[in-house]
Amino acid sequence: GAVVSQHPSWVICKSGTSVKIECRSLDFQATTMFWYRQFPKQSLMLMATSNEGSKATYEQGVEKDKFLINHASLTLSTLTVTSAHPEDSSFYICSAKAGGVPEQFFGPGTRLTVL
Amino acid sequence: AQSVTQLGSHVSVSEGALVLLRCNYSSSVPPYLFWYVQYPNQGLQLLLKYTSAATLVKGINGFEAEFKKSETSFHLTKPSAHMSDAAEYFCAVAEGGYSTLTFGKGTMLLVSP
């Protein structure tokens, strides 16, 4: 149980284009989903928290107009990197949490490379 | 504010030796504590969690951790390392259990034959 998937697992795009990453909770309803960014050999940096049907809450320093988050259902959240630039290249990981439990379950991550 | 400190960015052990990964936390309220493992180019997998019940918590793959309030610690141990344990390990804290997670910087466990 508690499986979270991400799609795509890796993506290469040209500078200036937009990329959408999907995060799905496969066997539970995720009242809250989180998006993280991880640089090589570093820890996870929380980008934003989203609750189903509400606007995402972004961490300080994260551009909400650049990283668009949608949490339209209890099993799906999407992160869209708009007008991507090489500095946006990173490993993006989502996690999902059901109501009433403290732990987060993580997706396998998406490697984004912007050329 | 909550924070996590993991002592040692790298820990090296021989196969069959004891594994000890250190984690200290700070929290203004009773914390919920977690250990996650990350294999290369993968997401995080929950190893175990402390949620204010038993202070000695057993997890998957033979790992366990002990919550020590007086020492504000939650060290991860395994009696006998296996080659497949080589990975990055992250300690995390959530204040009150339902807030966001704060991660430590991670400890890379290296296992030699």
PDB file of C-alpha atoms in Angstrom:
ATOM      1  CA  GLY A   1       0.000   0.000   0.000  1.00  0.00           C
ATOM      2  CA  ALA A   2       0.819   3.730  -0.038  1.00  0.00           C
ATOM      3  CA  VAL A   3       2.246   3.870  -3.536  1.00  0.00           C
ATOM      4  CA  VAL A   4       2.961   7.164  -5.227  1.00  0.00           C
ATOM      5  CA  SER A   5       3.869   7.401  -8.890  1.00  0.00           C
ATOM      6  CA  GLN A   6       5.399  10.195 -10.915  1.00  0.00           C
ATOM      7  CA  HIS A   7       5.400  10.740 -14.630  1.00  0.00           C
ATOM      8  CA  PRO A   8       7.599  11.199 -16.489  1.00  0.00           C
ATOM      9  CA  SER A   9      10.607   9.694 -14.743  1.00  0.00           C
ATOM     10  CA  TRP A  10      12.884  11.886 -16.807  1.00  0.00           C
ATOM     11  CA  VAL A  11      12.417  14.669 -19.312  1.00  0.00           C
ATOM     12  CA  ILE A  12      14.694  16.755 -21.485  1.00  0.00           C
ATOM     13  CA  CYS A  13      13.376  20.016 -22.858  1.00  0.00           C
ATOM     14  CA  LYS A  14      14.582  23.136 -24.578  1.00  0.00           C
ATOM     15  CA  SER A  15      15.011  26.401 -22.744  1.00  0.00           C
ATOM     16  CA  GLY A  16      11.832  28.445 -22.784  1.00  0.00           C
ATOM     17  CA  THR A  17       9.421  25.548 -22.983  1.00  0.00           C
ATOM     18  CA  SER A  18       7.097  24.325 -20.237  1.00  0.00           C
ATOM     19  CA  VAL A  19       7.140  20.908 -18.641  1.00  0.00           C
ATOM     20  CA  LYS A  20       4.383  19.203 -16.663  1.00  0.00           C
ATOM     21  CA  ILE A  21       5.098  16.543 -14.055  1.00  0.00           C
ATOM     22  CA  GLU A  22       2.321  14.377 -12.657  1.00  0.00           C
ATOM     23  CA  CYS A  23       2.156  12.883  -9.193  1.00  0.00           C
ATOM     24  CA  ARG A  24      -0.433  10.254  -8.386  1.00  0.00           C
ATOM     25  CA  SER A  25      -1.338   8.400  -5.216  1.00  0.00           C
ATOM     26  CA  LEU A  26      -2.302   4.974  -6.507  1.00  0.00           C
ATOM     27  CA  ASP A  27      -3.935   3.293  -3.551  1.00  0.00           C
ATOM     28  CA  PHE A  28      -4.958   6.020  -1.137  1.00  0.00           C
ATOM     29  CA  GLN A  29      -6.527   9.443  -1.129  1.00  0.00           C
ATOM     30  CA  ALA A  30      -3.957  12.154  -0.641  1.00  0.00           C
ATOM     31  CA  THR A  31      -5.410  15.142   1.137  1.00  0.00           C
ATOM     32  CA  THR A  32      -2.036  16.856   0.950  1.00  0.00           C
ATOM     33  CA  MET A  33       0.720  16.621  -1.614  1.00  0.00           C
ATOM     34  CA  PHE A  34       4.158  18.111  -1.478  1.00  0.00           C
ATOM     35  CA  TRP A  35       6.690  19.017  -4.135  1.00  0.00           C
ATOM     36  CA  TYR A  36      10.397  18.917  -3.437  1.00  0.00           C
ATOM     37  CA  ARG A  37      13.497  19.737  -5.389  1.00  0.00           C
ATOM     38  CA  GLN A  38      16.758  17.928  -4.844  1.00  0.00           C
ATOM     39  CA  PHE A  39      20.133  19.042  -6.123  1.00  0.00           C
ATOM     40  CA  PRO A  40      22.942  16.490  -6.556  1.00  0.00           C
ATOM     41  CA  LYS A  41      24.232  15.124  -3.271  1.00  0.00           C
ATOM     42  CA  GLN A  42      21.941  17.394  -1.281  1.00  0.00           C
ATOM     43  CA  SER A  43      18.850  17.036   0.808  1.00  0.00           C
ATOM     44  CA  LEU A  44      15.318  17.703  -0.285  1.00  0.00           C
ATOM     45  CA  MET A  45      14.101  21.268  -0.454  1.00  0.00           C
ATOM     46  CA  LEU A  46      10.373  21.741  -0.021  1.00  0.00           C
ATOM     47  CA  MET A  47       8.946  23.861  -2.796  1.00  0.00           C
ATOM     48  CA  ALA A  48       5.248  23.870  -2.034  1.00  0.00           C
ATOM     49  CA  THR A  49       2.409  22.178  -0.224  1.00  0.00           C
ATOM     50  CA  SER A  50      -0.943  21.628  -1.860  1.00  0.00           C
ATOM     51  CA  ASN A  51      -4.256  20.527  -0.458  1.00  0.00           C
ATOM     52  CA  GLU A  52      -6.906  19.113  -2.723  1.00  0.00           C
ATOM     53  CA  GLY A  53      -9.059  21.843  -4.137  1.00  0.00           C
ATOM     54  CA  SER A  54      -7.002  24.677  -2.662  1.00  0.00           C
ATOM     55  CA  LYS A  55      -4.233  26.895  -3.908  1.00  0.00           C
ATOM     56  CA  ALA A  56      -0.754  25.665  -3.171  1.00  0.00           C
ATOM     57  CA  THR A  57       1.328  27.208  -0.414  1.00  0.00           C
ATOM     58  CA  TYR A  58       4.792  28.030  -1.681  1.00  0.00           C
ATOM     59  CA  GLU A  59       7.941  28.159   0.385  1.00  0.00           C
ATOM     60  CA  GLN A  60       9.880  31.370   0.590  1.00  0.00           C
ATOM     61  CA  GLY A  61      11.960  31.961  -2.489  1.00  0.00           C
ATOM     62  CA  VAL A  62       9.957  29.676  -4.764  1.00  0.00           C
ATOM     63  CA  GLU A  63       8.354  31.521  -7.677  1.00  0.00           C
ATOM     64  CA  LYS A  64       4.710  30.540  -7.818  1.00  0.00           C
ATOM     65  CA  ASP A  65       4.326  31.858 -11.353  1.00  0.00           C
ATOM     66  CA  LYS A  66       7.174  29.703 -12.532  1.00  0.00           C
ATOM     67  CA  PHE A  67       6.259  26.524 -10.690  1.00  0.00           C
ATOM     68  CA  LEU A  68       2.527  26.057 -11.161  1.00  0.00           C
ATOM     69  CA  ILE A  69       0.940  23.469  -8.926  1.00  0.00           C
ATOM     70  CA  ASN A  70      -2.514  22.008  -9.367  1.00  0.00           C
ATOM     71  CA  HIS A  71      -4.124  19.524  -6.976  1.00  0.00           C
ATOM     72  CA  ALA A  72      -7.443  18.950  -8.653  1.00  0.00           C
ATOM     73  CA  SER A  73      -8.287  15.577  -7.130  1.00  0.00           C
ATOM     74  CA  LEU A  74      -7.406  13.450  -4.130  1.00  0.00           C
ATOM     75  CA  THR A  75      -5.106  11.310  -6.242  1.00  0.00           C
ATOM     76  CA  LEU A  76      -3.432  13.728  -8.636  1.00  0.00           C
ATOM     77  CA  SER A  77      -1.203  16.756  -8.360  1.00  0.00           C
ATOM     78  CA  THR A  78       0.740  18.358 -11.174  1.00  0.00           C
ATOM     79  CA  LEU A  79       3.778  20.593 -11.217  1.00  0.00           C
ATOM     80  CA  THR A  80       4.330  22.678 -14.322  1.00  0.00           C
ATOM     81  CA  VAL A  81       7.688  24.335 -14.790  1.00  0.00           C
ATOM     82  CA  THR A  82       6.951  27.280 -17.046  1.00  0.00           C
ATOM     83  CA  SER A  83       9.519  28.831 -19.373  1.00  0.00           C
ATOM     84  CA  ALA A  84      12.149  26.433 -18.145  1.00  0.00           C
ATOM     85  CA  HIS A  85      15.792  27.463 -18.055  1.00  0.00           C
ATOM     86  CA  PRO A  86      18.943  25.416 -17.493  1.00  0.00           C
ATOM     87  CA  GLU A  87      19.037  26.450 -13.839  1.00  0.00           C
ATOM     88  CA  ASP A  88      15.703  24.660 -13.378  1.00  0.00           C
ATOM     89  CA  SER A  89      17.399  21.369 -14.170  1.00  0.00           C
ATOM     90  CA  SER A  90      17.031  19.222 -11.093  1.00  0.00           C
ATOM     91  CA  PHE A  91      15.447  16.151  -9.557  1.00  0.00           C
ATOM     92  CA  TYR A  92      11.837  16.865  -8.602  1.00  0.00           C
ATOM     93  CA  ILE A  93      10.143  14.597  -6.081  1.00  0.00           C
ATOM     94  CA  CYS A  94       6.549  14.628  -4.946  1.00  0.00           C
ATOM     95  CA  SER A  95       5.080  13.113  -1.828  1.00  0.00           C
ATOM     96  CA  ALA A  96       1.561  12.478  -0.645  1.00  0.00           C
ATOM     97  CA  LYS A  97      -0.047  12.294   2.749  1.00  0.00           C
ATOM     98  CA  ALA A  98      -3.421  10.921   3.728  1.00  0.00           C
ATOM     99  CA  GLY A  99      -5.532  12.671   6.297  1.00  0.00           C
ATOM    100  CA  GLY A 100      -4.913  11.652   9.890  1.00  0.00           C
ATOM    101  CA  VAL A 101      -1.471  10.144   9.399  1.00  0.00           C
ATOM    102  CA  PRO A 102       1.843  11.927   9.810  1.00  0.00           C
ATOM    103  CA  GLU A 103       4.040  10.188   7.266  1.00  0.00           C
ATOM    104  CA  GLN A 104       4.553  11.206   3.681  1.00  0.00           C
ATOM    105  CA  PHE A 105       4.953   8.696   0.886  1.00  0.00           C
ATOM    106  CA  PHE A 106       7.267   9.657  -1.900  1.00  0.00           C
ATOM    107  CA  GLY A 107       7.173   9.237  -5.630  1.00  0.00           C
ATOM    108  CA  PRO A 108      10.202   7.951  -7.551  1.00  0.00           C
ATOM    109  CA  GLY A 109      11.181  11.412  -8.751  1.00  0.00           C
ATOM    110  CA  THR A 110      11.491  13.144 -12.105  1.00  0.00           C
ATOM    111  CA  ARG A 111      14.837  14.146 -13.551  1.00  0.00           C
ATOM    112  CA  LEU A 112      14.424  17.389 -15.501  1.00  0.00           C
ATOM    113  CA  THR A 113      17.174  18.533 -17.836  1.00  0.00           C
ATOM    114  CA  VAL A 114      16.763  21.864 -19.591  1.00  0.00           C
ATOM    115  CA  LEU A 115      19.068  22.436 -22.559  1.00  0.00           C
TER     116      LEU A 115
ATOM    117  CA  ALA B   1      11.108  25.957  14.572  1.00  0.00           C
ATOM    118  CA  GLN B   2      12.051  22.393  13.919  1.00  0.00           C
ATOM    119  CA  SER B   3      15.430  21.262  12.663  1.00  0.00           C
ATOM    120  CA  VAL B   4      17.411  18.088  12.128  1.00  0.00           C
ATOM    121  CA  THR B   5      21.131  17.461  12.322  1.00  0.00           C
ATOM    122  CA  GLN B   6      22.681  14.335  10.903  1.00  0.00           C
ATOM    123  CA  LEU B   7      26.223  13.806  12.063  1.00  0.00           C
ATOM    124  CA  GLY B   8      28.482  12.598   9.313  1.00  0.00           C
ATOM    125  CA  SER B   9      27.758  13.054   5.648  1.00  0.00           C
ATOM    126  CA  HIS B  10      29.339   9.657   4.989  1.00  0.00           C
ATOM    127  CA  VAL B  11      29.543   6.534   7.114  1.00  0.00           C
ATOM    128  CA  SER B  12      31.562   3.536   6.006  1.00  0.00           C
ATOM    129  CA  VAL B  13      31.114   0.044   7.429  1.00  0.00           C
ATOM    130  CA  SER B  14      32.117  -3.451   6.480  1.00  0.00           C
ATOM    131  CA  GLU B  15      29.521  -5.994   5.517  1.00  0.00           C
ATOM    132  CA  GLY B  16      28.258  -7.653   8.675  1.00  0.00           C
ATOM    133  CA  ALA B  17      29.246  -4.757  10.940  1.00  0.00           C
ATOM    134  CA  LEU B  18      26.953  -2.625  13.048  1.00  0.00           C
ATOM    135  CA  VAL B  19      25.358   0.347  11.328  1.00  0.00           C
ATOM    136  CA  LEU B  20      24.826   3.515  13.370  1.00  0.00           C
ATOM    137  CA  LEU B  21      23.520   6.674  11.728  1.00  0.00           C
ATOM    138  CA  ARG B  22      23.062   9.637  14.005  1.00  0.00           C
ATOM    139  CA  CYS B  23      20.200  12.093  14.065  1.00  0.00           C
ATOM    140  CA  ASN B  24      19.495  14.898  16.504  1.00  0.00           C
ATOM    141  CA  TYR B  25      16.469  17.116  16.295  1.00  0.00           C
ATOM    142  CA  SER B  26      15.047  20.246  17.766  1.00  0.00           C
ATOM    143  CA  SER B  27      11.350  20.845  18.117  1.00  0.00           C
ATOM    144  CA  SER B  28       9.207  23.135  20.195  1.00  0.00           C
ATOM    145  CA  VAL B  29       6.493  20.510  20.539  1.00  0.00           C
ATOM    146  CA  PRO B  30       6.570  16.707  20.798  1.00  0.00           C
ATOM    147  CA  PRO B  31       7.918  15.631  17.434  1.00  0.00           C
ATOM    148  CA  TYR B  32       7.130  12.924  14.998  1.00  0.00           C
ATOM    149  CA  LEU B  33      10.374  11.502  13.618  1.00  0.00           C
ATOM    150  CA  PHE B  34      11.132   9.539  10.487  1.00  0.00           C
ATOM    151  CA  TRP B  35      13.965   7.797   8.736  1.00  0.00           C
ATOM    152  CA  TYR B  36      13.866   7.516   4.975  1.00  0.00           C
ATOM    153  CA  VAL B  37      16.245   5.747   2.582  1.00  0.00           C
ATOM    154  CA  GLN B  38      17.027   6.888  -0.940  1.00  0.00           C
ATOM    155  CA  TYR B  39      18.713   4.776  -3.578  1.00  0.00           C
ATOM    156  CA  PRO B  40      20.359   6.533  -6.545  1.00  0.00           C
ATOM    157  CA  ASN B  41      17.919   8.321  -8.839  1.00  0.00           C
ATOM    158  CA  GLN B  42      14.937   7.157  -6.834  1.00  0.00           C
ATOM    159  CA  GLY B  43      12.461   8.663  -4.432  1.00  0.00           C
ATOM    160  CA  LEU B  44      12.471   8.163  -0.681  1.00  0.00           C
ATOM    161  CA  GLN B  45      11.271   5.042   1.044  1.00  0.00           C
ATOM    162  CA  LEU B  46      10.021   5.160   4.619  1.00  0.00           C
ATOM    163  CA  LEU B  47      12.165   2.973   6.887  1.00  0.00           C
ATOM    164  CA  LEU B  48      10.460   3.689  10.188  1.00  0.00           C
ATOM    165  CA  LYS B  49       8.657   6.343  12.182  1.00  0.00           C
ATOM    166  CA  TYR B  50       8.254   7.489  15.772  1.00  0.00           C
ATOM    167  CA  THR B  51       4.843   8.837  16.629  1.00  0.00           C
ATOM    168  CA  SER B  52       4.889   9.094  20.441  1.00  0.00           C
ATOM    169  CA  ALA B  53       4.209   5.443  21.133  1.00  0.00           C
ATOM    170  CA  ALA B  54       7.078   3.028  21.877  1.00  0.00           C
ATOM    171  CA  THR B  55      10.455   4.733  22.023  1.00  0.00           C
ATOM    172  CA  LEU B  56      12.197   1.823  20.292  1.00  0.00           C
ATOM    173  CA  VAL B  57      10.878   1.622  16.783  1.00  0.00           C
ATOM    174  CA  LYS B  58      11.458  -1.265  14.425  1.00  0.00           C
ATOM    175  CA  GLY B  59      11.388  -0.700  10.703  1.00  0.00           C
ATOM    176  CA  ILE B  60      11.908  -2.510   7.476  1.00  0.00           C
ATOM    177  CA  ASN B  61      15.083  -4.303   6.374  1.00  0.00           C
ATOM    178  CA  GLY B  62      16.200  -4.942   9.952  1.00  0.00           C
ATOM    179  CA  PHE B  63      16.608  -1.277  10.910  1.00  0.00           C
ATOM    180  CA  GLU B  64      15.502   0.184  14.192  1.00  0.00           C
ATOM    181  CA  ALA B  65      15.744   3.534  15.948  1.00  0.00           C
ATOM    182  CA  GLU B  66      15.389   4.709  19.511  1.00  0.00           C
ATOM    183  CA  PHE B  67      13.774   7.989  20.486  1.00  0.00           C
ATOM    184  CA  LYS B  68      15.630   9.595  23.388  1.00  0.00           C
ATOM    185  CA  LYS B  69      13.922  12.759  24.509  1.00  0.00           C
ATOM    186  CA  SER B  70      16.636  13.710  26.996  1.00  0.00           C
ATOM    187  CA  GLU B  71      19.237  13.588  24.237  1.00  0.00           C
ATOM    188  CA  THR B  72      16.904  14.870  21.497  1.00  0.00           C
ATOM    189  CA  SER B  73      18.161  12.002  19.383  1.00  0.00           C
ATOM    190  CA  PHE B  74      16.715   9.412  17.042  1.00  0.00           C
ATOM    191  CA  HIS B  75      19.680   7.337  15.891  1.00  0.00           C
ATOM    192  CA  LEU B  76      19.215   4.598  13.308  1.00  0.00           C
ATOM    193  CA  THR B  77      20.862   1.211  13.827  1.00  0.00           C
ATOM    194  CA  LYS B  78      21.137  -2.168  12.187  1.00  0.00           C
ATOM    195  CA  PRO B  79      23.061  -5.034  13.791  1.00  0.00           C
ATOM    196  CA  SER B  80      24.615  -6.357  10.602  1.00  0.00           C
ATOM    197  CA  ALA B  81      25.140  -4.353   7.437  1.00  0.00           C
ATOM    198  CA  HIS B  82      24.381  -5.812   4.050  1.00  0.00           C
ATOM    199  CA  MET B  83      25.735  -4.625   0.732  1.00  0.00           C
ATOM    200  CA  SER B  84      22.208  -3.698  -0.314  1.00  0.00           C
ATOM    201  CA  ASP B  85      22.019  -1.197   2.558  1.00  0.00           C
ATOM    202  CA  ALA B  86      24.365   1.154   0.717  1.00  0.00           C
ATOM    203  CA  ALA B  87      22.252   4.251   0.082  1.00  0.00           C
ATOM    204  CA  GLU B  88      21.509   7.760   1.340  1.00  0.00           C
ATOM    205  CA  TYR B  89      19.608   7.980   4.605  1.00  0.00           C
ATOM    206  CA  PHE B  90      17.556  10.979   5.675  1.00  0.00           C
ATOM    207  CA  CYS B  91      16.209  11.761   9.117  1.00  0.00           C
ATOM    208  CA  ALA B  92      13.148  14.016   9.212  1.00  0.00           C
ATOM    209  CA  VAL B  93      10.998  15.697  11.835  1.00  0.00           C
ATOM    210  CA  ALA B  94       7.426  16.919  11.777  1.00  0.00           C
ATOM    211  CA  GLU B  95       6.211  19.031  14.671  1.00  0.00           C
ATOM    212  CA  GLY B  96       2.922  17.778  15.986  1.00  0.00           C
ATOM    213  CA  GLY B  97       2.892  15.086  13.332  1.00  0.00           C
ATOM    214  CA  TYR B  98       0.890  16.863  10.720  1.00  0.00           C
ATOM    215  CA  SER B  99       3.050  19.672   9.559  1.00  0.00           C
ATOM    216  CA  THR B 100       5.629  19.676   6.840  1.00  0.00           C
ATOM    217  CA  LEU B 101       8.740  17.557   7.125  1.00  0.00           C
ATOM    218  CA  THR B 102      12.118  19.060   7.825  1.00  0.00           C
ATOM    219  CA  PHE B 103      14.937  16.883   6.560  1.00  0.00           C
ATOM    220  CA  GLY B 104      18.477  16.500   7.684  1.00  0.00           C
ATOM    221  CA  LYS B 105      21.230  16.814   5.103  1.00  0.00           C
ATOM    222  CA  GLY B 106      21.477  13.078   4.731  1.00  0.00           C
ATOM    223  CA  THR B 107      24.101  10.447   5.448  1.00  0.00           C
ATOM    224  CA  MET B 108      25.540   8.289   2.731  1.00  0.00           C
ATOM    225  CA  LEU B 109      26.100   4.755   3.983  1.00  0.00           C
ATOM    226  CA  LEU B 110      28.923   2.917   2.244  1.00  0.00           C
ATOM    227  CA  VAL B 111      29.232  -0.837   2.760  1.00  0.00           C
ATOM    228  CA  SER B 112      32.418  -2.627   1.820  1.00  0.00           C
ATOM    229  CA  PRO B 113      32.778  -6.372   1.384  1.00  0.00           C
TER     230      PRO B 113
END
